[in-house]
PDB file of C-alpha atoms in Angstrom:
ATOM      1  CA  UNK A   1      -0.033   0.001   0.009  1.00 76.00           C
ATOM      2  CA  UNK A   2       1.111   3.447  -0.772  1.00 86.00           C
ATOM      3  CA  UNK A   3       1.480   6.165   1.918  1.00 92.00           C
ATOM      4  CA  UNK A   4       2.636   9.760   2.059  1.00 96.00           C
ATOM      5  CA  UNK A   5       3.510  11.364   5.386  1.00 97.00           C
ATOM      6  CA  UNK A   6       3.856  15.099   5.865  1.00 97.00           C
ATOM      7  CA  UNK A   7       4.748  15.211   9.568  1.00 95.00           C
ATOM      8  CA  UNK A   8       4.574  18.991   9.741  1.00 97.00           C
ATOM      9  CA  UNK A   9       0.981  20.068  10.094  1.00 95.00           C
ATOM     10  CA  UNK A  10       1.754  23.823  10.309  1.00 96.00           C
ATOM     11  CA  UNK A  11       4.787  25.950   9.920  1.00 97.00           C
ATOM     12  CA  UNK A  12       5.017  29.618  10.565  1.00 97.00           C
ATOM     13  CA  UNK A  13       7.985  31.791   9.449  1.00 97.00           C
ATOM     14  CA  UNK A  14       8.894  35.437   9.002  1.00 97.00           C
ATOM     15  CA  UNK A  15       9.400  36.708   5.579  1.00 97.00           C
ATOM     16  CA  UNK A  16      12.826  36.073   4.014  1.00 97.00           C
ATOM     17  CA  UNK A  17      13.459  33.013   6.172  1.00 97.00           C
ATOM     18  CA  UNK A  18      14.223  29.752   4.402  1.00 97.00           C
ATOM     19  CA  UNK A  19      11.720  26.935   5.110  1.00 98.00           C
ATOM     20  CA  UNK A  20      11.720  23.172   4.358  1.00 98.00           C
ATOM     21  CA  UNK A  21       8.649  21.034   4.023  1.00 98.00           C
ATOM     22  CA  UNK A  22       9.179  17.404   4.655  1.00 98.00           C
ATOM     23  CA  UNK A  23       7.665  14.489   2.783  1.00 98.00           C
ATOM     24  CA  UNK A  24       8.227  10.808   3.346  1.00 98.00           C
ATOM     25  CA  UNK A  25       6.702   8.219   1.133  1.00 97.00           C
ATOM     26  CA  UNK A  26       6.054   4.451   1.207  1.00 95.00           C
ATOM     27  CA  UNK A  27       5.632   2.244  -1.918  1.00 91.00           C
ATOM     28  CA  UNK A  28       6.531  -1.280  -2.959  1.00 89.00           C
ATOM     29  CA  UNK A  29       6.945  -0.254  -6.517  1.00 87.00           C
ATOM     30  CA  UNK A  30      10.241   0.406  -8.195  1.00 87.00           C
ATOM     31  CA  UNK A  31       8.777   2.864 -10.638  1.00 89.00           C
ATOM     32  CA  UNK A  32       6.806   5.711  -9.179  1.00 91.00           C
ATOM     33  CA  UNK A  33       6.230   9.458  -9.415  1.00 92.00           C
ATOM     34  CA  UNK A  34       6.343  12.125  -6.746  1.00 94.00           C
ATOM     35  CA  UNK A  35       4.551  15.454  -6.903  1.00 95.00           C
ATOM     36  CA  UNK A  36       4.230  18.695  -4.911  1.00 96.00           C
ATOM     37  CA  UNK A  37       1.113  20.863  -5.130  1.00 96.00           C
ATOM     38  CA  UNK A  38       0.389  24.244  -3.686  1.00 96.00           C
ATOM     39  CA  UNK A  39      -3.125  25.116  -2.442  1.00 94.00           C
ATOM     40  CA  UNK A  40      -3.550  28.861  -1.761  1.00 92.00           C
ATOM     41  CA  UNK A  41      -6.480  30.124   0.264  1.00 88.00           C
ATOM     42  CA  UNK A  42      -8.450  30.434  -2.987  1.00 85.00           C
ATOM     43  CA  UNK A  43      -8.676  26.629  -3.026  1.00 86.00           C
ATOM     44  CA  UNK A  44      -7.316  25.483  -6.334  1.00 88.00           C
ATOM     45  CA  UNK A  45      -4.360  23.069  -6.410  1.00 92.00           C
ATOM     46  CA  UNK A  46      -1.356  24.339  -8.335  1.00 92.00           C
ATOM     47  CA  UNK A  47       1.019  21.826  -9.707  1.00 92.00           C
ATOM     48  CA  UNK A  48       4.748  22.618  -8.760  1.00 94.00           C
ATOM     49  CA  UNK A  49       6.831  19.627  -9.634  1.00 92.00           C
ATOM     50  CA  UNK A  50       6.959  15.954 -10.634  1.00 91.00           C
ATOM     51  CA  UNK A  51       9.874  13.595  -9.965  1.00 91.00           C
ATOM     52  CA  UNK A  52      10.329  10.131 -11.344  1.00 90.00           C
ATOM     53  CA  UNK A  53      11.717   7.415  -9.156  1.00 90.00           C
ATOM     54  CA  UNK A  54      14.673   6.828 -11.515  1.00 88.00           C
ATOM     55  CA  UNK A  55      15.804  10.415 -11.457  1.00 85.00           C
ATOM     56  CA  UNK A  56      17.295  11.457  -8.207  1.00 81.00           C
ATOM     57  CA  UNK A  57      18.667  14.790  -9.417  1.00 81.00           C
ATOM     58  CA  UNK A  58      17.693  17.649  -7.192  1.00 83.00           C
ATOM     59  CA  UNK A  59      15.877  20.447  -8.890  1.00 84.00           C
ATOM     60  CA  UNK A  60      15.873  24.213  -8.367  1.00 86.00           C
ATOM     61  CA  UNK A  61      13.279  26.560  -9.781  1.00 87.00           C
ATOM     62  CA  UNK A  62      13.765  30.115  -8.682  1.00 92.00           C
ATOM     63  CA  UNK A  63      13.309  30.196  -4.921  1.00 94.00           C
ATOM     64  CA  UNK A  64      12.009  26.653  -4.891  1.00 95.00           C
ATOM     65  CA  UNK A  65      14.219  23.565  -4.581  1.00 94.00           C
ATOM     66  CA  UNK A  66      13.458  19.910  -4.109  1.00 94.00           C
ATOM     67  CA  UNK A  67      15.608  17.195  -2.591  1.00 94.00           C
ATOM     68  CA  UNK A  68      14.772  13.626  -3.625  1.00 94.00           C
ATOM     69  CA  UNK A  69      16.512  10.896  -1.651  1.00 93.00           C
ATOM     70  CA  UNK A  70      15.444   7.302  -2.437  1.00 92.00           C
ATOM     71  CA  UNK A  71      17.662   5.976   0.449  1.00 92.00           C
ATOM     72  CA  UNK A  72      15.405   7.691   3.006  1.00 95.00           C
ATOM     73  CA  UNK A  73      12.247   7.722   0.854  1.00 95.00           C
ATOM     74  CA  UNK A  74      12.018  11.458   1.153  1.00 96.00           C
ATOM     75  CA  UNK A  75      11.090  14.236  -1.220  1.00 96.00           C
ATOM     76  CA  UNK A  76      11.553  17.498   0.688  1.00 97.00           C
ATOM     77  CA  UNK A  77      10.708  20.975  -0.568  1.00 96.00           C
ATOM     78  CA  UNK A  78      12.662  24.136   0.350  1.00 96.00           C
ATOM     79  CA  UNK A  79      11.569  27.666  -0.192  1.00 97.00           C
ATOM     80  CA  UNK A  80      14.367  30.121   0.021  1.00 96.00           C
ATOM     81  CA  UNK A  81      13.788  33.716   1.145  1.00 97.00           C
ATOM     82  CA  UNK A  82      10.099  33.091   1.741  1.00 97.00           C
ATOM     83  CA  UNK A  83       7.469  35.641   0.842  1.00 97.00           C
ATOM     84  CA  UNK A  84       3.969  36.256   2.058  1.00 96.00           C
ATOM     85  CA  UNK A  85       2.617  34.945  -1.253  1.00 95.00           C
ATOM     86  CA  UNK A  86       4.069  31.597  -0.415  1.00 97.00           C
ATOM     87  CA  UNK A  87       1.510  31.195   2.371  1.00 97.00           C
ATOM     88  CA  UNK A  88      -0.569  28.087   1.383  1.00 96.00           C
ATOM     89  CA  UNK A  89      -1.102  24.493   2.144  1.00 96.00           C
ATOM     90  CA  UNK A  90       1.465  22.338   0.333  1.00 97.00           C
ATOM     91  CA  UNK A  91       0.649  18.737  -0.538  1.00 97.00           C
ATOM     92  CA  UNK A  92       3.079  15.976  -1.385  1.00 97.00           C
ATOM     93  CA  UNK A  93       1.606  13.133  -3.579  1.00 95.00           C
ATOM     94  CA  UNK A  94       2.733   9.779  -4.898  1.00 94.00           C
ATOM     95  CA  UNK A  95       1.635   7.723  -7.922  1.00 90.00           C
ATOM     96  CA  UNK A  96       2.979   4.247  -8.685  1.00 76.00           C
ATOM     97  CA  UNK A  97       4.081   3.373 -12.142  1.00 70.00           C
ATOM     98  CA  UNK A  98       1.375   0.846 -12.731  1.00 70.00           C
ATOM     99  CA  UNK A  99      -1.614   2.947 -11.583  1.00 59.00           C
ATOM    100  CA  UNK A 100      -3.755   4.694 -14.096  1.00 62.00           C
ATOM    101  CA  UNK A 101      -5.484   6.919 -11.681  1.00 65.00           C
ATOM    102  CA  UNK A 102      -4.404   6.905  -8.116  1.00 77.00           C
ATOM    103  CA  UNK A 103      -2.583   9.874  -6.530  1.00 87.00           C
ATOM    104  CA  UNK A 104      -2.034   9.344  -2.858  1.00 91.00           C
ATOM    105  CA  UNK A 105      -1.825  12.649  -1.066  1.00 93.00           C
ATOM    106  CA  UNK A 106      -0.254  13.504   2.229  1.00 95.00           C
ATOM    107  CA  UNK A 107      -2.321  15.476   4.729  1.00 94.00           C
ATOM    108  CA  UNK A 108      -0.636  18.746   3.687  1.00 96.00           C
ATOM    109  CA  UNK A 109       1.492  21.319   5.458  1.00 97.00           C
ATOM    110  CA  UNK A 110       0.047  24.776   6.190  1.00 97.00           C
ATOM    111  CA  UNK A 111       2.786  27.359   5.668  1.00 97.00           C
ATOM    112  CA  UNK A 112       2.221  30.818   6.942  1.00 97.00           C
ATOM    113  CA  UNK A 113       4.695  33.502   5.995  1.00 97.00           C
ATOM    114  CA  UNK A 114       4.396  36.550   8.212  1.00 97.00           C
ATOM    115  CA  UNK A 115       5.590  40.022   7.056  1.00 95.00           C
TER     116      UNK A 115
ATOM    117  CA  UNK B   1      -1.273  26.567 -17.298  1.00 56.00           C
ATOM    118  CA  UNK B   2      -4.134  24.183 -17.473  1.00 60.00           C
ATOM    119  CA  UNK B   3      -7.548  25.034 -18.729  1.00 88.00           C
ATOM    120  CA  UNK B   4      -9.944  23.228 -16.471  1.00 93.00           C
ATOM    121  CA  UNK B   5     -13.118  24.892 -15.202  1.00 95.00           C
ATOM    122  CA  UNK B   6     -15.602  24.197 -12.456  1.00 96.00           C
ATOM    123  CA  UNK B   7     -18.944  25.723 -11.771  1.00 96.00           C
ATOM    124  CA  UNK B   8     -20.339  26.821  -9.475  1.00 96.00           C
ATOM    125  CA  UNK B   9     -17.411  27.982  -7.343  1.00 95.00           C
ATOM    126  CA  UNK B  10     -19.703  28.238  -4.320  1.00 96.00           C
ATOM    127  CA  UNK B  11     -23.043  26.583  -3.696  1.00 97.00           C
ATOM    128  CA  UNK B  12     -25.374  26.694  -0.667  1.00 97.00           C
ATOM    129  CA  UNK B  13     -28.284  24.389  -1.008  1.00 96.00           C
ATOM    130  CA  UNK B  14     -30.953  22.808   1.207  1.00 96.00           C
ATOM    131  CA  UNK B  15     -31.204  19.035   2.167  1.00 97.00           C
ATOM    132  CA  UNK B  16     -32.791  16.906  -0.374  1.00 96.00           C
ATOM    133  CA  UNK B  17     -32.015  18.903  -3.484  1.00 96.00           C
ATOM    134  CA  UNK B  18     -30.480  17.446  -6.500  1.00 96.00           C
ATOM    135  CA  UNK B  19     -27.316  19.180  -7.640  1.00 96.00           C
ATOM    136  CA  UNK B  20     -24.816  18.848 -10.481  1.00 97.00           C
ATOM    137  CA  UNK B  21     -21.264  20.134 -10.219  1.00 97.00           C
ATOM    138  CA  UNK B  22     -19.798  20.938 -13.552  1.00 98.00           C
ATOM    139  CA  UNK B  23     -16.270  20.277 -14.694  1.00 98.00           C
ATOM    140  CA  UNK B  24     -14.848  20.865 -18.114  1.00 97.00           C
ATOM    141  CA  UNK B  25     -11.461  20.990 -19.672  1.00 95.00           C
ATOM    142  CA  UNK B  26     -10.243  22.170 -23.021  1.00 92.00           C
ATOM    143  CA  UNK B  27      -6.996  20.292 -23.232  1.00 90.00           C
ATOM    144  CA  UNK B  28      -8.364  17.091 -24.727  1.00 91.00           C
ATOM    145  CA  UNK B  29      -7.220  15.070 -21.687  1.00 92.00           C
ATOM    146  CA  UNK B  30      -8.619  11.534 -21.565  1.00 91.00           C
ATOM    147  CA  UNK B  31      -8.293  10.962 -17.850  1.00 92.00           C
ATOM    148  CA  UNK B  32     -10.394  13.018 -15.394  1.00 95.00           C
ATOM    149  CA  UNK B  33     -10.880  12.777 -11.648  1.00 95.00           C
ATOM    150  CA  UNK B  34     -13.064  14.080  -8.808  1.00 96.00           C
ATOM    151  CA  UNK B  35     -11.720  14.603  -5.342  1.00 95.00           C
ATOM    152  CA  UNK B  36     -13.469  15.520  -2.105  1.00 95.00           C
ATOM    153  CA  UNK B  37     -11.545  17.633   0.422  1.00 94.00           C
ATOM    154  CA  UNK B  38     -12.773  18.624   3.810  1.00 91.00           C
ATOM    155  CA  UNK B  39     -11.245  21.944   5.161  1.00 82.00           C
ATOM    156  CA  UNK B  40      -7.693  21.496   6.195  1.00 78.00           C
ATOM    157  CA  UNK B  41      -7.590  17.849   5.215  1.00 85.00           C
ATOM    158  CA  UNK B  42      -6.101  15.728   2.410  1.00 88.00           C
ATOM    159  CA  UNK B  43      -7.832  14.954  -0.852  1.00 92.00           C
ATOM    160  CA  UNK B  44      -9.763  11.821  -1.381  1.00 92.00           C
ATOM    161  CA  UNK B  45     -10.476  10.368  -4.820  1.00 92.00           C
ATOM    162  CA  UNK B  46     -14.169   9.706  -5.294  1.00 94.00           C
ATOM    163  CA  UNK B  47     -14.501   9.070  -9.051  1.00 95.00           C
ATOM    164  CA  UNK B  48     -12.317   8.874 -12.105  1.00 93.00           C
ATOM    165  CA  UNK B  49     -12.610   8.337 -15.849  1.00 94.00           C
ATOM    166  CA  UNK B  50     -10.185   6.976 -18.442  1.00 91.00           C
ATOM    167  CA  UNK B  51     -12.214   8.397 -21.322  1.00 92.00           C
ATOM    168  CA  UNK B  52     -15.623   8.630 -22.847  1.00 95.00           C
ATOM    169  CA  UNK B  53     -18.139   6.243 -21.370  1.00 95.00           C
ATOM    170  CA  UNK B  54     -15.681   5.028 -18.784  1.00 93.00           C
ATOM    171  CA  UNK B  55     -16.199   5.810 -15.138  1.00 94.00           C
ATOM    172  CA  UNK B  56     -15.009   4.185 -11.925  1.00 92.00           C
ATOM    173  CA  UNK B  57     -15.449   4.708  -8.229  1.00 91.00           C
ATOM    174  CA  UNK B  58     -12.397   5.952  -6.269  1.00 88.00           C
ATOM    175  CA  UNK B  59     -11.108   5.143  -2.873  1.00 83.00           C
ATOM    176  CA  UNK B  60     -13.581   7.132  -0.805  1.00 84.00           C
ATOM    177  CA  UNK B  61     -17.216   5.855  -0.982  1.00 80.00           C
ATOM    178  CA  UNK B  62     -19.440   8.597  -2.277  1.00 83.00           C
ATOM    179  CA  UNK B  63     -23.178   8.864  -2.871  1.00 89.00           C
ATOM    180  CA  UNK B  64     -22.520  11.021  -5.925  1.00 93.00           C
ATOM    181  CA  UNK B  65     -22.531   9.745  -9.506  1.00 95.00           C
ATOM    182  CA  UNK B  66     -20.631  10.891 -12.574  1.00 96.00           C
ATOM    183  CA  UNK B  67     -20.960  10.673 -16.379  1.00 96.00           C
ATOM    184  CA  UNK B  68     -18.490  11.024 -19.249  1.00 97.00           C
ATOM    185  CA  UNK B  69     -20.412  11.563 -22.528  1.00 97.00           C
ATOM    186  CA  UNK B  70     -17.832  13.946 -23.946  1.00 96.00           C
ATOM    187  CA  UNK B  71     -14.153  14.097 -23.449  1.00 95.00           C
ATOM    188  CA  UNK B  72     -14.125  17.593 -22.154  1.00 96.00           C
ATOM    189  CA  UNK B  73     -17.000  17.251 -19.659  1.00 97.00           C
ATOM    190  CA  UNK B  74     -17.169  15.289 -16.364  1.00 98.00           C
ATOM    191  CA  UNK B  75     -20.091  16.350 -14.279  1.00 98.00           C
ATOM    192  CA  UNK B  76     -20.777  15.127 -10.765  1.00 97.00           C
ATOM    193  CA  UNK B  77     -24.356  14.702  -9.468  1.00 96.00           C
ATOM    194  CA  UNK B  78     -25.809  14.354  -6.063  1.00 94.00           C
ATOM    195  CA  UNK B  79     -29.457  13.107  -6.306  1.00 94.00           C
ATOM    196  CA  UNK B  80     -30.357  14.177  -2.742  1.00 94.00           C
ATOM    197  CA  UNK B  81     -27.921  16.462  -0.974  1.00 94.00           C
ATOM    198  CA  UNK B  82     -27.330  16.037   2.767  1.00 95.00           C
ATOM    199  CA  UNK B  83     -25.322  18.081   5.302  1.00 95.00           C
ATOM    200  CA  UNK B  84     -22.631  15.308   5.264  1.00 93.00           C
ATOM    201  CA  UNK B  85     -21.975  16.226   1.621  1.00 95.00           C
ATOM    202  CA  UNK B  86     -20.727  19.653   2.703  1.00 96.00           C
ATOM    203  CA  UNK B  87     -17.190  19.767   1.425  1.00 96.00           C
ATOM    204  CA  UNK B  88     -15.010  21.098  -1.325  1.00 96.00           C
ATOM    205  CA  UNK B  89     -15.049  19.177  -4.612  1.00 97.00           C
ATOM    206  CA  UNK B  90     -12.055  19.351  -6.930  1.00 96.00           C
ATOM    207  CA  UNK B  91     -11.973  18.172 -10.498  1.00 96.00           C
ATOM    208  CA  UNK B  92      -8.705  17.289 -12.226  1.00 95.00           C
ATOM    209  CA  UNK B  93      -7.511  16.051 -15.579  1.00 94.00           C
ATOM    210  CA  UNK B  94      -4.426  14.332 -16.843  1.00 89.00           C
ATOM    211  CA  UNK B  95      -2.644  13.681 -20.204  1.00 81.00           C
ATOM    212  CA  UNK B  96       0.612  12.035 -19.097  1.00 81.00           C
ATOM    213  CA  UNK B  97       1.845  12.397 -15.549  1.00 82.00           C
ATOM    214  CA  UNK B  98       0.617  15.523 -13.742  1.00 86.00           C
ATOM    215  CA  UNK B  99      -2.921  16.029 -12.740  1.00 90.00           C
ATOM    216  CA  UNK B 100      -4.186  19.560 -13.331  1.00 92.00           C
ATOM    217  CA  UNK B 101      -6.845  20.859 -11.036  1.00 93.00           C
ATOM    218  CA  UNK B 102      -9.829  23.130 -11.408  1.00 94.00           C
ATOM    219  CA  UNK B 103     -10.585  25.865  -8.849  1.00 93.00           C
ATOM    220  CA  UNK B 104     -12.984  23.677  -6.941  1.00 95.00           C
ATOM    221  CA  UNK B 105     -16.600  23.988  -5.807  1.00 96.00           C
ATOM    222  CA  UNK B 106     -17.261  24.666  -2.178  1.00 95.00           C
ATOM    223  CA  UNK B 107     -20.570  22.991  -1.392  1.00 97.00           C
ATOM    224  CA  UNK B 108     -22.607  23.723   1.718  1.00 97.00           C
ATOM    225  CA  UNK B 109     -25.766  21.723   2.439  1.00 97.00           C
ATOM    226  CA  UNK B 110     -27.990  23.180   5.074  1.00 96.00           C
TER     227      UNK B 110
END
């Protein structure tokens, strides 16, 4: 069975601080895909990144970076120099290689960036 | 950017009413999904579709039904709304890997 754990329920930081959101996953599949989504107060989910299980390269996109480590089954997300607009709920999700439909979501981490 | 639309965005309705939540996408994606999300909680898959005339139930049992008569349209219907149906409903579509989500419908049943 697949499982995604986001142990941090809520994080509060002051603007310009760096913050890391943790994600730990469980799967028996050797091929799988990991995702991060952002859900601002308006409610929609915004796709941020996808990572394939066979590609462990870390990725940086502007102030966002992702650290994928298969050895610890983790896919952590770091925001550098956080801004108020980063305030949102962030979800980590997992899909196995054989599934046509199922995204397993973590419970989400509420990030609040204070001015 | 994904072009996936949901209407209405907000709906307050009385118990026992029949409602249909609309979802449409203009990207030609075959696969579409409905999720239910209570405030502050994770998403639960309630329905999905691989294509026209294909619908399946998801992980979370739901009293709603769906149809897929056209590729771009995947409406969700509640025959008789109850307060327990109060939630946010998110529609998504997928071509290859990523699912793209609509803005959601916040449903309140009084």
